[in-house]
Coordinates of C-alpha atoms and ligand atoms in Angstrom, one line a residue:
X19 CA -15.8 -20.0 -20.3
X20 CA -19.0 -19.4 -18.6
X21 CA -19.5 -17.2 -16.0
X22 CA -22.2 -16.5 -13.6
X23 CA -22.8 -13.4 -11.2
X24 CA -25.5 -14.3 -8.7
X25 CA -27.6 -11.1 -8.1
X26 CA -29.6 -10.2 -4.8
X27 CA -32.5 -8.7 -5.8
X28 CA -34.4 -8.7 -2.7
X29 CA -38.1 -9.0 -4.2
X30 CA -40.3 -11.2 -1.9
X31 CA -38.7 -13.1 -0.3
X32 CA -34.5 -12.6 -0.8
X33 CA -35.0 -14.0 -4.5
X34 CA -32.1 -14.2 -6.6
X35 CA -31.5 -13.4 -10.3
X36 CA -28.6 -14.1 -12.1
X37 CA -26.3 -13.0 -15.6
X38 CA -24.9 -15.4 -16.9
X39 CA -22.3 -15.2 -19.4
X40 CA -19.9 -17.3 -21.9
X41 CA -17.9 -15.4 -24.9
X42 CA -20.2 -12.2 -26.1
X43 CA -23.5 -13.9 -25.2
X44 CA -25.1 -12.9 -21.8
X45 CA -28.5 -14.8 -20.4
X46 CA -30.2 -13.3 -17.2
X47 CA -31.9 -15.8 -15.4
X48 CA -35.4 -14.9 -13.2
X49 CA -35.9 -11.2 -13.7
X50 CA -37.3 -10.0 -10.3
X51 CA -37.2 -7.9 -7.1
X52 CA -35.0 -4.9 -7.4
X53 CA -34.6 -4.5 -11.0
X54 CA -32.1 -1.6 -10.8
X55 CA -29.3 -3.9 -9.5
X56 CA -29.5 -6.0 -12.4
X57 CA -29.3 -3.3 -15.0
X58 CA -26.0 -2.3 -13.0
X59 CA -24.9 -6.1 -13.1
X60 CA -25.5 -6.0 -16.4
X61 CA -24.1 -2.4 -17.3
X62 CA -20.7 -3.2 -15.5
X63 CA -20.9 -6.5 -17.5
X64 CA -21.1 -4.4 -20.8
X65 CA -18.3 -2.3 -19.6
X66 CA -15.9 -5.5 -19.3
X67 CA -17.2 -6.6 -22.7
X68 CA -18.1 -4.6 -24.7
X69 CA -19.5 -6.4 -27.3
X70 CA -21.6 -8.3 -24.9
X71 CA -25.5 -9.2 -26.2
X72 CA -28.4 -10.0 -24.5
X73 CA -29.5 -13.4 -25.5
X74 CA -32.2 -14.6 -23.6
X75 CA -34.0 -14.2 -20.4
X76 CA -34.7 -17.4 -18.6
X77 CA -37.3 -18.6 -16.4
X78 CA -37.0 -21.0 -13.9
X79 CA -40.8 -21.1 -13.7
X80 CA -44.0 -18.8 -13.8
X81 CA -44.3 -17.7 -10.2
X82 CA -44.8 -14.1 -9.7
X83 CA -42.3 -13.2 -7.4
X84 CA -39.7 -15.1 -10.1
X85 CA -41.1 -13.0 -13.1
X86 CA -41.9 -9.4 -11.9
X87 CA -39.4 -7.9 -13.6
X88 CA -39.8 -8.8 -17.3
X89 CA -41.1 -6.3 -18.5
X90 CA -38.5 -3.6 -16.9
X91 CA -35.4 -5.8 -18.0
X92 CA -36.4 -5.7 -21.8
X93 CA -36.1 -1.9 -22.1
X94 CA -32.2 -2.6 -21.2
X95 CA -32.1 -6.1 -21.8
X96 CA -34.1 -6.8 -25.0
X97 CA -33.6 -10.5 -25.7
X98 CA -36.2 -13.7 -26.2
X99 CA -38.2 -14.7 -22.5
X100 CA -37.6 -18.3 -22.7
X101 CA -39.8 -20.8 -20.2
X102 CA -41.2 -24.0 -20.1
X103 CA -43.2 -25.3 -22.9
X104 CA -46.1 -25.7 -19.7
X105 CA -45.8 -22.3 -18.6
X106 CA -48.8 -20.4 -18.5
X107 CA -47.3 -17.1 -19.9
X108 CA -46.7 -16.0 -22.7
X109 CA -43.6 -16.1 -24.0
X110 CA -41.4 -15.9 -26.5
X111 CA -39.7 -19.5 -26.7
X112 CA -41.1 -22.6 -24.8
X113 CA -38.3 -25.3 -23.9
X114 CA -38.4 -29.2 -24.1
X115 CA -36.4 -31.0 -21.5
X116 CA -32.8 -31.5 -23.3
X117 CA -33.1 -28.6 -25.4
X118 CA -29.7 -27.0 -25.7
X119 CA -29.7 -23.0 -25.8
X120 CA -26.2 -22.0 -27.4
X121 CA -24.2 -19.2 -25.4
X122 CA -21.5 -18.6 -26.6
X123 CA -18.9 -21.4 -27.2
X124 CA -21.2 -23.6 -25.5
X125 CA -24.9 -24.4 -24.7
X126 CA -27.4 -24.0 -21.3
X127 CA -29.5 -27.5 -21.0
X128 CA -32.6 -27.4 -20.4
X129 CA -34.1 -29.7 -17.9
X130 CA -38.0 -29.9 -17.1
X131 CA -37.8 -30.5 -13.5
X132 CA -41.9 -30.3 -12.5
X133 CA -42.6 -30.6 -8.5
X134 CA -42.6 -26.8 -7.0
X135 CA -44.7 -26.2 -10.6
X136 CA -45.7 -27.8 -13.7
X137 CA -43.3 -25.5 -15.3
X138 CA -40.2 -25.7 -13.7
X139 CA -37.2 -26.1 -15.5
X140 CA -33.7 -25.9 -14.7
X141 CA -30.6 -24.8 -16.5
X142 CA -27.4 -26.3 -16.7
X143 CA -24.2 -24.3 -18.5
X144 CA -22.3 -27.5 -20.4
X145 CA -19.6 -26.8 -18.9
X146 CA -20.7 -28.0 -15.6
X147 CA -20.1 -24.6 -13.6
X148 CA -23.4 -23.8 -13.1
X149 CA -27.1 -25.1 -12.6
X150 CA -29.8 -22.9 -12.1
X151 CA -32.3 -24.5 -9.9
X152 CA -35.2 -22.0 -9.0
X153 CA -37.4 -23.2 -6.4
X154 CA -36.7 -27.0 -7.4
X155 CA -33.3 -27.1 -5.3
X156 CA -32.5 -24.5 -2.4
X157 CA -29.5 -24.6 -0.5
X158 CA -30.1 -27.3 2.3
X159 CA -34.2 -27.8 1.0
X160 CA -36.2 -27.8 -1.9
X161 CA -39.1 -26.1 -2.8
X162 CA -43.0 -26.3 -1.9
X163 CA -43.8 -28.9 -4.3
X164 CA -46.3 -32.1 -5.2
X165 CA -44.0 -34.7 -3.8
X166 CA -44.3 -37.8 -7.0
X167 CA -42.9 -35.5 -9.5
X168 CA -40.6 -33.3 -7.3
X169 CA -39.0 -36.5 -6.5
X170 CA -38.3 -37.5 -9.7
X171 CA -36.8 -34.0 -10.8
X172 CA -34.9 -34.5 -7.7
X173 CA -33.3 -37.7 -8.9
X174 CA -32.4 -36.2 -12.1
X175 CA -30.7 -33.1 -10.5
X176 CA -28.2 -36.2 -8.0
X177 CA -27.5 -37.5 -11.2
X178 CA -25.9 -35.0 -12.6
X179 CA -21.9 -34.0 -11.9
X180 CA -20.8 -32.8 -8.5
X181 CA -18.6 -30.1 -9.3
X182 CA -21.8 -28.1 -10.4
X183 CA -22.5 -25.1 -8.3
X184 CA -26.4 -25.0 -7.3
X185 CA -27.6 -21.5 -7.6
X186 CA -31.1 -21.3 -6.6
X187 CA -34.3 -18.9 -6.5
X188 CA -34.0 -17.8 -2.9
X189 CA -31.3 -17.2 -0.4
X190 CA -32.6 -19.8 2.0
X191 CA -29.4 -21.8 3.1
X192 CA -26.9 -21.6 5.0
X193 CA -24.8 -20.5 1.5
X194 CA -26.2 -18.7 -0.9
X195 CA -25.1 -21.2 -3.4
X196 CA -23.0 -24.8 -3.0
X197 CA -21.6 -27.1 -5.3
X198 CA -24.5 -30.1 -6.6
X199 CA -21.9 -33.0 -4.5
X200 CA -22.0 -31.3 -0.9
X201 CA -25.7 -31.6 -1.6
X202 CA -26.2 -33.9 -2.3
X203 CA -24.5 -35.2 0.8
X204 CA -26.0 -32.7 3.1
X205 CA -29.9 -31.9 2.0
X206 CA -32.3 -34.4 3.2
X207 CA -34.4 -33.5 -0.2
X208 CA -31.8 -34.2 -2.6
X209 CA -30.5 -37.4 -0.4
X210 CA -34.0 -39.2 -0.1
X211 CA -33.7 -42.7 -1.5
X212 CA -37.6 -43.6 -1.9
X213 CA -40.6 -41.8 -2.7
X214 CA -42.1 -42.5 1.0
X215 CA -38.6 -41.0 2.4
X216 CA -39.2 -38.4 0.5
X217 CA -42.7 -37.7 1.6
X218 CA -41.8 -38.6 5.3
X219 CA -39.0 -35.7 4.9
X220 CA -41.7 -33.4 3.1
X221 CA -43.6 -32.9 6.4
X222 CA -40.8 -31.3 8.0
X223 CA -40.5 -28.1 4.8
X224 CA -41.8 -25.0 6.5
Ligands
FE2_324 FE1 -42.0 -20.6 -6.8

């Protein structure tokens, strides 16, 4: 069973990060802002499980305020950094869209979502608890973004089940995280039918 501990890390502007776990393998997702509260996510993790690995580290994409803490989470956390296969970093392993990372019993999906950046990507846990979004999807809006291809990510993401729960880059909404079907009810990003809805809507992102 996956499970997923959202962490408030502050950093520039109320970013998340996130450890996710299924079985003994244990993924932290967007390594940033106050560092010291995920190494005690991650310690009181280890002390619940205590054969728990680190497995990866995940990137939702390259933007610095989603990244700062790499290199500060490997000297507790030392597992692969994972991204894109169009981020700009360097990295250890760069993801195609449907790659499958195994955790555990199960898998995380990957899913190229480009819009906010050429390198976004978003994860989904296959056992459809959990999609992490980055800057793509935000509670109630979606990210800065080019509007053709954020669109189309956008589409993708309504496609996928409901009973997800969206956990995002930032604490922006009016949750800090929702489930993928009240969204897609309630954003106007997410909801947009056409490309020149979607554009129309754009003009109202702060
Ligand atoms: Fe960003």
């Amino acid at each position: 069973m996956f499970q997923t501990e959202q962490i408030r890390v502050g950093g520039f502007d109320s970013n998340f990060s996130y450890l996710v776990r299924n079985g003994t393998d244990c993924a932290i997702v967007d390594p940033c802002g106050d560092v010291e509260k995920i190494h005690a996510a991650w310690n009181a993790a280890k002390s619940a499980i205590p054969f728990l690995k680190s497995t990866y580290i995940l990137l939702t994409h390259s933007h610095a305020d989603h990244v700062s803490g790499i290199s500060l989470v490997r000297r507790f956390f030392p597992a692969p950094v994972c991204a894109s296969r169009f981020t700009p970093l360097r990295c250890d392993r760069k993801l195609d869209d449907g790659e499958r990372l195994p955790l555990g019993e199960g898998f995380l999906e990957c899913l190229l979502t480009p819009g906010h950046s050429p390198d976004s990507i978003c994860y989904r846990t296959s056992d459809d608890s959990a999609l992490f979004t980055g800057d793509t999807l935000f509670v109630g809006c979606c990210g800065f973004c080019r509007a053709e291809p954020m669109f189309a990510s956008l589409r993708r993401l309504r496609a996928l089940p409901d009973c997800l729960t969206v956990y995002s880059g930032h604490d922006y909404g009016e949750f800090p995280s929702d489930s993928l079907g009240r969204q897609k009810r309630v954003n106007p990003y997410l909801s947009a039918e056409t490309l020149a809805q979607f554009r129309e809507r754009l003009r109202h992102l702060e």
